[in-house]
Short mmCIF file of C-alpha atoms and ligand atoms in Angstrom, two decimals:
data_model
loop_
_atom_site.label_atom_id
_atom_site.label_comp_id
_atom_site.label_asym_id
_atom_site.label_seq_id
_atom_site.Cartn_x
_atom_site.Cartn_y
_atom_site.Cartn_z
CA UNK A 29 87.63 79.99 132.06
CA UNK A 30 90.29 82.07 133.85
CA UNK A 31 92.13 85.18 132.86
CA UNK A 32 95.66 85.34 134.03
CA UNK A 33 97.53 88.42 133.43
CA UNK A 34 101.16 89.19 134.13
CA UNK A 35 103.85 91.87 133.40
CA UNK A 36 107.30 90.70 132.97
CA UNK A 37 109.39 93.42 131.36
CA UNK A 38 112.43 92.58 133.24
CA UNK A 39 114.52 95.66 132.33
CA UNK A 40 113.62 99.22 130.95
CA UNK A 41 114.97 100.67 127.92
CA UNK A 42 115.34 104.28 127.51
CA UNK A 43 113.08 105.72 124.74
CA UNK A 44 114.52 105.51 121.30
CA UNK A 45 111.96 107.34 119.03
CA UNK A 46 112.79 107.76 115.35
CA UNK A 47 112.58 111.36 114.35
CA UNK A 48 109.75 112.48 111.84
CA UNK A 49 111.64 115.74 111.08
CA UNK A 50 113.03 114.56 107.94
CA UNK A 51 109.85 113.63 106.17
CA UNK A 52 108.07 116.16 103.67
CA UNK A 53 104.46 115.26 103.59
CA UNK A 54 102.04 117.42 101.97
CA UNK A 55 98.64 118.67 103.61
CA UNK A 56 96.63 117.15 100.66
CA UNK A 57 97.18 114.51 98.21
CA UNK A 58 95.05 114.16 95.08
CA UNK A 59 94.58 111.31 92.69
CA UNK A 60 97.71 110.31 90.70
CA UNK A 61 96.33 110.09 87.11
CA UNK A 62 98.23 110.58 83.79
CA UNK A 63 101.49 111.38 85.73
CA UNK A 64 100.21 114.23 87.83
CA UNK A 65 98.31 114.74 91.09
CA UNK A 66 94.74 115.89 90.49
CA UNK A 67 91.75 116.87 92.59
CA UNK A 68 88.98 114.28 92.65
CA UNK A 69 86.05 115.20 90.22
CA UNK A 70 83.57 115.45 93.03
CA UNK A 71 86.17 117.35 95.29
CA UNK A 72 85.95 114.87 98.12
CA UNK A 73 88.92 114.40 100.49
CA UNK A 74 89.16 112.41 103.66
CA UNK A 75 91.82 112.64 106.52
CA UNK A 76 94.09 109.67 106.94
CA UNK A 77 94.78 109.34 110.68
CA UNK A 78 97.79 107.92 112.79
CA UNK A 79 96.21 105.02 114.66
CA UNK A 80 98.81 105.36 117.47
CA UNK A 81 97.65 108.87 118.30
CA UNK A 82 94.26 109.33 116.49
CA UNK A 83 95.73 112.54 115.01
CA UNK A 84 95.18 113.36 111.27
CA UNK A 85 98.30 113.17 109.16
CA UNK A 86 97.07 114.41 105.70
CA UNK A 87 94.06 114.71 103.55
CA UNK A 88 93.68 112.32 100.75
CA UNK A 89 91.29 112.33 97.65
CA UNK A 90 88.61 109.86 97.88
CA UNK A 91 88.21 108.56 94.20
CA UNK A 92 84.61 108.46 92.85
CA UNK A 93 83.15 106.71 89.53
CA UNK A 94 84.20 109.51 87.38
CA UNK A 95 87.70 109.50 88.68
CA UNK A 96 87.82 105.58 87.81
CA UNK A 97 86.70 106.33 84.32
CA UNK A 98 89.38 108.97 83.84
CA UNK A 99 91.97 106.78 85.25
CA UNK A 100 90.91 103.84 82.88
CA UNK A 101 91.05 106.21 79.88
CA UNK A 102 94.53 107.39 80.72
CA UNK A 103 95.85 103.97 81.32
CA UNK A 104 94.47 102.62 77.93
CA UNK A 105 96.12 105.64 76.21
CA UNK A 106 99.46 104.79 77.75
CA UNK A 107 99.31 101.12 77.21
CA UNK A 108 100.15 100.65 73.49
CA UNK A 109 103.55 102.56 73.85
CA UNK A 110 104.45 100.82 77.22
CA UNK A 111 103.85 97.45 75.76
CA UNK A 112 105.79 98.10 72.77
CA UNK A 113 108.69 99.41 74.65
CA UNK A 114 111.81 97.29 74.46
CA UNK A 115 112.14 94.92 77.43
CA UNK A 116 115.39 96.29 78.57
CA UNK A 117 113.92 99.90 78.63
CA UNK A 118 110.99 98.76 80.60
CA UNK A 119 113.61 97.16 83.01
CA UNK A 120 115.44 100.44 83.36
CA UNK A 121 112.31 102.15 84.89
CA UNK A 122 111.90 99.38 87.29
CA UNK A 123 115.40 99.45 88.41
CA UNK A 124 115.09 103.28 88.82
CA UNK A 125 111.97 102.83 90.96
CA UNK A 126 113.78 100.18 93.13
CA UNK A 127 116.76 102.59 93.66
CA UNK A 128 114.42 105.51 94.52
CA UNK A 129 112.65 103.33 96.98
CA UNK A 130 115.97 102.61 98.57
CA UNK A 131 117.05 106.30 98.48
CA UNK A 132 113.88 107.37 100.27
CA UNK A 133 113.64 104.36 102.50
CA UNK A 134 113.95 106.26 105.87
CA UNK A 135 111.06 108.53 104.91
CA UNK A 136 109.01 105.87 103.52
CA UNK A 137 109.57 103.64 106.73
CA UNK A 138 108.59 106.61 108.92
CA UNK A 139 105.34 107.33 106.91
CA UNK A 140 104.43 103.60 106.79
CA UNK A 141 104.56 103.60 110.49
CA UNK A 142 102.73 106.80 111.08
CA UNK A 143 99.85 105.86 108.67
CA UNK A 144 99.43 102.15 109.68
CA UNK A 145 100.75 101.76 113.37
CA UNK A 146 103.27 99.07 112.56
CA UNK A 147 106.54 99.32 114.61
CA UNK A 148 109.21 101.25 112.78
CA UNK A 149 111.67 98.33 113.15
CA UNK A 150 109.36 96.40 110.91
CA UNK A 151 108.65 99.11 108.26
CA UNK A 152 112.34 99.92 108.32
CA UNK A 153 113.77 96.34 108.28
CA UNK A 154 110.95 94.36 106.34
CA UNK A 155 108.42 96.39 104.42
CA UNK A 156 110.52 98.95 102.64
CA UNK A 157 113.58 96.79 101.81
CA UNK A 158 111.28 94.03 100.46
CA UNK A 159 109.32 96.55 98.41
CA UNK A 160 112.48 97.57 96.66
CA UNK A 161 113.60 94.14 96.26
CA UNK A 162 110.34 93.20 94.48
CA UNK A 163 111.18 95.97 91.87
CA UNK A 164 114.76 94.73 91.48
CA UNK A 165 113.60 91.26 91.11
CA UNK A 166 111.02 91.89 88.47
CA UNK A 167 113.29 94.44 86.62
CA UNK A 168 115.51 91.38 86.17
CA UNK A 169 112.70 89.42 84.67
CA UNK A 170 111.57 92.07 82.10
CA UNK A 171 113.67 90.65 79.31
CA UNK A 172 113.29 86.95 80.27
CA UNK A 173 109.63 86.62 80.34
CA UNK A 174 109.43 83.66 78.03
CA UNK A 175 111.87 81.76 80.18
CA UNK A 176 110.01 82.63 83.30
CA UNK A 177 106.83 80.98 82.03
CA UNK A 178 108.47 78.42 79.72
CA UNK A 179 106.65 79.66 76.52
CA UNK A 180 107.98 80.86 73.29
CA UNK A 181 105.72 83.79 72.90
CA UNK A 182 103.95 85.81 75.49
CA UNK A 183 102.07 89.07 75.55
CA UNK A 184 100.89 91.55 78.13
CA UNK A 185 97.18 91.59 79.10
CA UNK A 186 96.65 95.30 79.08
CA UNK A 187 95.12 97.41 81.77
CA UNK A 188 95.25 95.96 85.29
CA UNK A 189 93.11 97.03 88.19
CA UNK A 190 95.03 96.24 91.58
CA UNK A 191 93.45 96.53 94.99
CA UNK A 192 95.61 96.26 98.08
CA UNK A 193 94.89 96.00 101.98
CA UNK A 194 96.23 98.11 104.70
CA UNK A 195 98.53 95.55 106.52
CA UNK A 196 101.61 96.04 104.20
CA UNK A 197 100.64 99.02 102.13
CA UNK A 198 103.80 99.72 100.12
CA UNK A 199 105.01 96.07 100.12
CA UNK A 200 101.60 94.98 98.74
CA UNK A 201 101.73 97.84 96.19
CA UNK A 202 105.29 96.41 95.05
CA UNK A 203 103.95 92.84 94.91
CA UNK A 204 101.27 93.99 92.52
CA UNK A 205 102.99 96.81 90.41
CA UNK A 206 106.40 95.27 89.75
CA UNK A 207 105.38 92.08 87.88
CA UNK A 208 102.59 93.85 86.16
CA UNK A 209 104.87 96.51 84.70
CA UNK A 210 107.68 94.03 83.94
CA UNK A 211 105.33 92.07 81.89
CA UNK A 212 104.28 95.28 79.84
CA UNK A 213 100.91 95.95 81.41
CA UNK A 214 99.91 99.35 82.67
CA UNK A 215 98.37 99.53 86.14
CA UNK A 216 95.65 101.31 88.35
CA UNK A 217 96.47 100.69 91.98
CA UNK A 218 93.81 101.33 94.83
CA UNK A 219 95.37 101.58 98.18
CA UNK A 220 93.52 100.77 101.40
CA UNK A 221 91.45 103.70 102.80
CA UNK A 222 93.39 103.69 106.08
CA UNK A 223 96.92 103.58 104.68
CA UNK A 224 97.10 105.52 101.35
CA UNK A 225 100.20 107.52 102.07
CA UNK A 226 103.10 105.32 101.04
CA UNK A 227 101.37 104.52 97.74
CA UNK A 228 101.15 108.30 96.98
CA UNK A 229 104.85 108.61 97.86
CA UNK A 230 105.42 105.94 95.29
CA UNK A 231 103.59 108.03 92.86
CA UNK A 232 106.02 110.88 93.51
CA UNK A 233 108.75 108.16 92.96
CA UNK A 234 107.13 107.29 89.63
CA UNK A 235 107.48 110.90 88.61
CA UNK A 236 111.02 111.11 89.70
CA UNK A 237 111.73 107.91 87.65
CA UNK A 238 110.12 109.68 84.68
CA UNK A 239 107.75 106.78 84.13
CA UNK A 240 105.61 107.70 81.19
CA UNK A 241 102.18 109.20 82.33
CA UNK A 242 99.49 106.61 82.53
CA UNK A 243 101.61 103.57 83.24
CA UNK A 244 101.03 103.74 86.95
CA UNK A 245 97.76 105.30 88.42
CA UNK A 246 97.24 105.49 92.15
CA UNK A 247 93.55 106.01 92.88
CA UNK A 248 92.84 106.33 96.80
CA UNK A 249 89.51 105.67 97.90
CA UNK A 250 87.33 103.17 99.94
CA UNK A 251 85.63 100.02 99.11
CA UNK A 252 83.21 101.66 96.67
CA UNK A 253 86.19 102.89 94.55
CA UNK A 254 87.47 99.37 94.51
CA UNK A 255 84.13 98.03 93.41
CA UNK A 256 83.89 100.57 90.56
CA UNK A 257 87.44 99.79 89.44
CA UNK A 258 86.73 96.00 89.33
CA UNK A 259 83.63 96.78 87.26
CA UNK A 260 84.91 99.34 84.96
CA UNK A 261 84.86 98.75 81.13
CA UNK A 262 88.43 98.68 79.83
CA UNK A 263 90.04 96.68 82.74
CA UNK A 264 91.67 93.50 81.41
CA UNK A 265 92.68 91.97 84.63
CA UNK A 266 91.95 92.35 88.42
CA UNK A 267 94.49 91.48 91.07
CA UNK A 268 93.03 91.73 94.65
CA UNK A 269 94.51 91.23 98.13
CA UNK A 270 92.25 91.49 100.91
CA UNK A 271 89.31 89.75 102.89
CA UNK A 272 87.66 86.64 101.52
CA UNK A 273 84.13 88.20 101.67
CA UNK A 274 85.29 90.91 99.21
CA UNK A 275 87.16 88.57 97.09
CA UNK A 276 83.89 86.42 96.73
CA UNK A 277 82.05 89.56 95.80
CA UNK A 278 84.68 90.40 92.95
CA UNK A 279 84.64 86.88 91.72
CA UNK A 280 80.88 87.17 91.28
CA UNK A 281 81.08 90.52 89.64
CA UNK A 282 83.57 89.21 87.05
CA UNK A 283 82.04 85.73 86.42
CA UNK A 284 81.17 85.41 82.73
CA UNK A 285 83.50 88.31 81.68
CA UNK A 286 86.69 88.11 80.07
CA UNK A 287 88.53 89.89 82.88
CA UNK A 288 91.11 87.79 84.38
CA UNK A 289 91.42 87.58 88.13
CA UNK A 290 93.73 86.57 90.83
CA UNK A 291 92.85 86.64 94.64
CA UNK A 292 94.97 86.76 97.59
CA UNK A 293 92.78 86.41 100.61
CA UNK A 294 92.51 85.64 104.20
CA UNK A 295 94.05 82.65 106.21
CA UNK A 296 94.08 80.77 109.46
CA UNK A 297 97.41 79.12 109.09
CA UNK A 298 98.63 76.27 111.35
CA UNK A 299 102.09 76.58 113.12
CA UNK A 300 102.95 72.91 113.98
CA UNK A 301 105.42 72.19 116.80
CA UNK A 302 106.57 68.63 117.01
CA UNK A 303 108.17 67.16 120.33
CA UNK A 304 111.67 66.91 118.61
CA UNK A 305 111.82 70.45 117.66
CA UNK A 306 114.36 73.00 119.08
CA UNK A 307 111.72 74.39 121.49
CA UNK A 308 113.45 77.75 122.26
CA UNK A 309 113.63 78.44 118.48
CA UNK A 310 110.13 77.33 117.91
CA UNK A 311 108.99 79.83 120.48
CA UNK A 312 110.71 82.67 118.63
CA UNK A 313 109.08 81.45 115.58
CA UNK A 314 105.59 81.28 117.18
CA UNK A 315 106.14 84.96 118.37
CA UNK A 316 107.29 86.06 114.92
CA UNK A 317 104.35 84.23 113.33
CA UNK A 318 101.57 85.75 115.22
CA UNK A 319 102.85 89.12 116.97
CA UNK A 320 104.69 90.43 113.86
CA UNK A 321 102.76 93.55 112.48
CA UNK A 322 100.20 93.06 115.41
CA UNK A 323 99.07 89.91 113.85
CA UNK A 324 97.74 91.79 110.85
CA UNK A 325 99.25 89.30 108.59
CA UNK A 326 97.14 87.12 106.11
CA UNK A 327 99.63 84.15 106.70
CA UNK A 328 99.98 84.70 110.47
CA UNK A 329 100.56 81.47 112.47
CA UNK A 330 97.20 81.94 114.39
CA UNK A 331 96.53 78.36 114.86
CA UNK A 332 99.36 76.99 117.08
CA UNK A 333 99.41 73.11 117.05
CA UNK A 334 101.54 71.65 119.72
CA UNK A 335 102.37 68.03 120.17
CA UNK A 336 100.84 66.96 123.48
CA UNK A 337 104.18 65.75 125.15
CA UNK A 338 105.61 69.21 124.98
CA UNK A 339 102.42 71.24 125.39
CA UNK A 340 103.07 72.55 128.83
CA UNK A 341 106.71 73.32 128.20
CA UNK A 342 106.11 75.27 125.00
CA UNK A 343 103.21 77.28 126.55
CA UNK A 344 105.22 78.18 129.58
CA UNK A 345 108.12 79.27 127.47
CA UNK A 346 105.85 81.18 125.05
CA UNK A 347 104.05 82.90 127.91
CA UNK A 348 107.35 83.99 129.45
CA UNK A 349 108.52 85.36 126.12
CA UNK A 350 105.16 87.10 125.43
CA UNK A 351 105.51 89.04 128.70
CA UNK A 352 108.68 90.58 127.37
CA UNK A 353 107.15 91.95 124.24
CA UNK A 354 107.14 95.69 124.36
CA UNK A 355 103.84 97.43 123.18
CA UNK A 356 103.62 101.11 122.59
CA UNK A 357 104.73 103.91 120.32
CA UNK A 358 105.40 102.35 116.96
CA UNK A 359 108.00 105.09 116.12
CA UNK A 360 110.13 103.77 119.15
CA UNK A 361 112.83 101.47 117.78
CA UNK A 362 112.41 99.09 120.79
CA UNK A 363 108.79 98.50 120.20
CA UNK A 364 107.68 95.07 119.21
CA UNK A 365 103.91 95.43 118.99
CA UNK A 366 102.49 98.69 117.64
CA UNK A 367 99.00 100.07 117.30
CA UNK A 368 96.02 98.16 115.83
CA UNK A 369 95.40 99.69 112.34
CA UNK A 370 91.98 101.15 112.84
CA UNK A 371 88.99 101.39 115.35
CA UNK A 372 86.94 98.99 113.09
CA UNK A 373 89.77 96.44 113.14
CA UNK A 374 90.19 96.74 116.95
CA UNK A 375 86.41 96.05 117.38
CA UNK A 376 86.65 92.99 115.19
CA UNK A 377 89.54 91.53 117.30
CA UNK A 378 87.66 92.28 120.54
CA UNK A 379 84.47 90.60 119.17
CA UNK A 380 86.39 87.46 118.42
CA UNK A 381 88.24 87.48 121.54
CA UNK A 382 84.98 87.77 123.57
CA UNK A 383 83.63 84.80 121.32
CA UNK A 384 86.64 82.88 122.42
CA UNK A 385 85.89 83.46 126.24
CA UNK A 386 82.19 82.88 125.88
CA UNK A 387 82.85 79.46 124.08
CA UNK A 388 84.89 78.38 127.07
CA UNK A 389 88.51 78.64 125.92
CA UNK A 390 91.02 80.11 128.42
CA UNK A 391 92.41 83.52 127.78
CA UNK A 392 95.69 85.01 128.87
CA UNK A 393 96.58 88.48 127.94
CA UNK A 394 99.72 90.13 128.60
CA UNK A 395 99.25 93.01 131.18
CA UNK A 396 101.23 96.02 130.12
CA UNK A 397 100.87 99.85 129.91
CA UNK A 398 98.40 100.78 127.13
CA UNK A 399 98.75 104.32 125.77
CA UNK A 400 95.82 106.64 126.62
CA UNK A 401 95.08 107.47 122.94
CA UNK A 402 95.14 105.20 119.82
CA UNK A 403 93.99 101.73 119.26
CA UNK A 404 95.66 98.90 121.09
CA UNK A 405 95.47 95.23 121.82
CA UNK A 406 97.73 93.39 124.06
CA UNK A 407 99.32 89.88 122.94
CA UNK A 408 96.75 87.19 123.84
CA UNK A 409 96.97 83.46 124.04
CA UNK A 410 94.05 81.12 124.07
CA UNK A 411 94.27 77.54 125.41
CA UNK A 412 91.62 74.88 125.93
CA UNK A 413 90.60 75.60 122.43
CA UNK A 414 88.37 73.09 120.45
CA UNK A 415 88.62 72.96 116.67
CA UNK A 416 85.02 74.27 116.47
CA UNK A 417 85.46 77.53 118.47
CA UNK A 418 85.32 80.70 116.31
CA UNK A 419 88.85 81.57 117.54
CA UNK A 420 90.21 78.45 115.78
CA UNK A 421 88.19 78.85 112.58
CA UNK A 422 87.88 82.60 111.89
CA UNK A 423 90.71 84.95 110.96
CA UNK A 424 91.22 87.26 113.80
CA UNK A 425 93.95 89.47 112.14
CA UNK A 426 95.28 90.55 115.48
CA UNK A 427 97.75 89.57 118.17
CA UNK A 428 95.95 86.54 119.24
CA UNK A 429 97.10 83.03 118.99
CA UNK A 430 94.76 79.83 119.61
CA UNK A 431 96.57 76.75 120.91
CA UNK A 432 95.35 73.14 119.80
CA UNK A 433 97.19 69.95 120.45
CA UNK A 434 97.81 66.79 118.59
CA UNK A 435 99.31 63.31 119.40
CA UNK A 436 100.57 61.90 116.12
CA UNK A 437 101.84 63.15 112.80
CA UNK A 438 98.60 62.09 111.08
CA UNK A 439 96.56 64.17 113.54
CA UNK A 440 98.64 67.12 113.13
CA UNK A 441 98.12 66.97 109.32
CA UNK A 442 94.44 66.56 109.74
CA UNK A 443 94.06 69.32 112.11
CA UNK A 444 96.14 71.72 110.18
CA UNK A 445 94.14 70.90 107.02
CA UNK A 446 90.81 71.36 108.80
CA UNK A 447 90.22 74.96 107.68
CA UNK A 448 88.37 76.56 104.87
CA UNK A 449 91.76 78.56 104.32
CA UNK A 450 95.03 77.22 102.96
CA UNK A 451 97.46 80.18 102.80
CA UNK A 452 100.57 79.21 104.95
CA UNK A 453 101.91 76.72 107.66
CA UNK A 454 104.98 76.26 109.77
CA UNK A 455 106.61 72.97 110.79
CA UNK A 456 109.06 72.91 113.62
CA UNK A 457 110.99 69.57 113.93
CA UNK A 458 114.53 68.34 113.98
CA UNK A 459 113.85 65.65 111.43
CA UNK A 460 114.16 66.65 107.73
CA UNK A 461 112.16 63.72 106.35
CA UNK A 462 109.26 64.42 108.80
CA UNK A 463 109.23 68.22 107.68
CA UNK A 464 108.96 67.00 103.90
CA UNK A 465 106.33 64.40 104.48
CA UNK A 466 104.14 66.76 106.68
CA UNK A 467 104.75 69.58 104.13
CA UNK A 468 103.65 67.68 101.12
CA UNK A 469 100.56 66.66 102.94
CA UNK A 470 99.47 70.18 104.00
CA UNK A 471 97.00 72.07 101.80
CA UNK A 472 98.83 75.41 102.03
CA UNK A 473 100.52 77.66 99.48
CA UNK A 474 103.58 78.30 101.58
CA UNK A 475 105.00 76.00 104.09
CA UNK A 476 107.96 77.29 106.30
CA UNK A 477 110.17 74.69 107.94
CA UNK A 478 111.88 75.87 111.40
CA UNK A 479 111.06 79.41 110.46
CA UNK A 480 108.10 81.57 109.93
CA UNK A 481 106.91 84.64 108.02
CA UNK A 482 110.02 84.64 105.89
CA UNK A 483 109.47 86.47 102.63
CA UNK A 484 111.53 86.68 99.75
CA UNK A 485 110.81 88.17 96.30
CA UNK A 486 112.09 84.97 94.47
CA UNK A 487 109.57 82.70 96.18
CA UNK A 488 105.99 82.33 95.16
CA UNK A 489 103.18 83.27 97.59
CA UNK A 490 99.46 82.51 97.33
CA UNK A 491 96.70 80.38 98.54
CA UNK A 492 94.61 77.20 98.25
CA UNK A 493 90.92 76.98 98.98
CA UNK A 494 89.32 80.19 100.34
CA UNK A 495 92.67 81.86 100.55
CA UNK A 496 92.48 82.54 96.93
CA UNK A 497 94.22 81.73 93.68
CA UNK A 498 97.24 82.84 91.67
CA UNK A 499 100.80 83.49 92.88
CA UNK A 500 102.82 86.37 93.59
CA UNK A 501 106.71 86.46 93.65
CA UNK A 502 109.22 84.74 91.74
CA UNK A 503 108.67 83.52 88.13
CA UNK A 504 105.32 82.06 89.10
CA UNK A 505 104.29 85.85 89.74
CA UNK A 506 104.72 86.51 86.00
CA UNK A 507 102.06 84.15 84.79
CA UNK A 508 98.99 86.16 86.04
CA UNK A 509 100.06 89.10 84.04
CA UNK A 510 100.89 87.36 80.73
CA UNK A 511 98.97 85.94 77.77
CA UNK A 512 100.69 82.77 76.53
CA UNK A 513 100.32 83.14 72.77
CA UNK A 514 101.97 79.72 72.18
P1 NAD B 18 89.06 94.24 102.70
O1 NAD B 18 88.89 93.19 101.83
O2 NAD B 18 88.03 94.86 103.50
O3 NAD B 18 89.90 95.45 101.90
C1 NAD B 18 90.90 95.24 101.03
C2 NAD B 18 90.88 96.28 100.00
O4 NAD B 18 89.76 96.07 99.17
C3 NAD B 18 90.83 97.75 100.47
O5 NAD B 18 91.66 98.62 99.43
C4 NAD B 18 89.44 98.09 100.33
O6 NAD B 18 89.15 99.45 100.14
C5 NAD B 18 89.02 97.31 99.00
N1 NAD B 18 87.54 96.85 98.94
C6 NAD B 18 86.71 96.77 99.98
N2 NAD B 18 85.48 96.61 99.55
C7 NAD B 18 85.57 96.36 98.20
C8 NAD B 18 84.70 95.97 97.15
N3 NAD B 18 83.34 95.54 97.42
N4 NAD B 18 85.27 95.71 96.03
C9 NAD B 18 86.59 96.17 95.78
N5 NAD B 18 87.41 96.39 96.50
C10 NAD B 18 86.95 96.66 98.02
O7 NAD B 18 90.24 93.72 103.69
P2 NAD B 18 90.93 94.41 104.82
O8 NAD B 18 90.32 94.18 105.93
O9 NAD B 18 91.35 95.73 104.44
O10 NAD B 18 92.39 93.63 104.76
C11 NAD B 18 92.44 92.43 105.69
C12 NAD B 18 92.30 91.12 104.74
O11 NAD B 18 93.34 91.11 103.74
C13 NAD B 18 92.62 90.00 105.59
O12 NAD B 18 91.46 89.11 105.42
C14 NAD B 18 93.90 89.37 105.10
O13 NAD B 18 94.08 88.05 105.31
C15 NAD B 18 93.79 89.67 103.75
N6 NAD B 18 95.14 89.74 103.22
C16 NAD B 18 95.66 88.77 102.32
C17 NAD B 18 96.92 88.79 101.90
C18 NAD B 18 97.24 87.65 100.89
O14 NAD B 18 98.42 87.69 100.27
N7 NAD B 18 96.66 86.54 100.82
C19 NAD B 18 97.77 89.76 102.25
C20 NAD B 18 97.30 90.72 103.14
C21 NAD B 18 95.99 90.82 103.56
#
């Protein structure tokens, strides 16, 4: 085992920090219940901190069991009117929310970056525009639900409990809320404990859009709030995005009940590079696949499968490209790799990386200036990885890629499918027929060809195996929120 490090930032950029002067955050945010912000019943507030500076940003309510009960009561009261609203009227609210997200996009991008640590370039160009696009997309479906699911008569399910993780806070909220509301359901959304702020700004947007009280509830809190929400009487459906371990717990809790469930869980996705691929493009795709959002991406291309004949060339190009990634202040518009979301997540990454070294893989970590405060992990590449190593099996959820090799197409498929997960995959080849053949043999919900981490509200997203079940996005994303009457 050797550790090589290098720094190859070949030119310096002047700092280009985005200003936070224009945002208007309150010191304290309560729970958004019945169309207004309220104090939690037991009065508990916790600070949400900026992971790039470790400074507190605001205090946020920590929802307890009584708050869950109040949220469900308010949602149940709002449901009949919302479900009975004319389709086009429901659509108007969704269009309004989409436009308000666009109007407040600069503010939302800055707050997303401060609360979660992701580079501003990503929150500005990916998270916020895609969140608006999801509301626009499902606004358009509101009066076409029957066509979307190909059934003559459909009904909403009722009150939906939705739980999201911290890696794409506003975007995941939009993935959940937009289809649920379009289908005539009312929703209670629990944001993740480390990133509640943009969901609370979305609550303000719901007020500005004059959404009827109780149609959207935002219930900040930790895992125990989520666990109480899942088990609350009066919840008709649960939609969860997060870790496989928690997904399993929720599935066990709901077994034998009438509550419907969809799960979007973890992944260990294979990014497969064939020898006939355009290798420079593939390297850009590998970088985007694993270093986008510090690798805090459920579908990250964390298992890189390279055909043996081009292994050395791809690794050399990749290593050179990695050395040019800029790690640092997420508010700087030139930053490529921001802060790790929390101290706990940093510890998880460090534990798995140490396991990789202990098990005999070769680690290379880019050497760069690490800010003194905050949580950081420099881009890391593992070679000499065997399929049984933990770094080839477990989700690291950080900027760490594990390289495996293959000789034939059949071996590539076998290795890619050798995972308990099945969320996504990438295929890099110049041959269309090969791409389609491989894609149809892969057990993965999304397969990208000559691109990676490409998201669109019209396309379905979801997993196989331990990556979960149910789809979000496109017409397929309507199905989990509708009862097919006939
Ligand atoms: P996590 O499961 O710990 O937390 C996710 C959410 O669930 C948070 O809001 C948390 O408060 C809540 N929660 C925790 N314990 C709970 C419980 N017992 N009952 C109900 N809710 C509970 O996951 P995380 O570490 O915050 O997020 C990272 C995980 O999310 C990764 O595994 C990643 O792959 C996955 N993820 C999946 C997708 C997808 O679409 N498949 C998208 C993003 C993230």
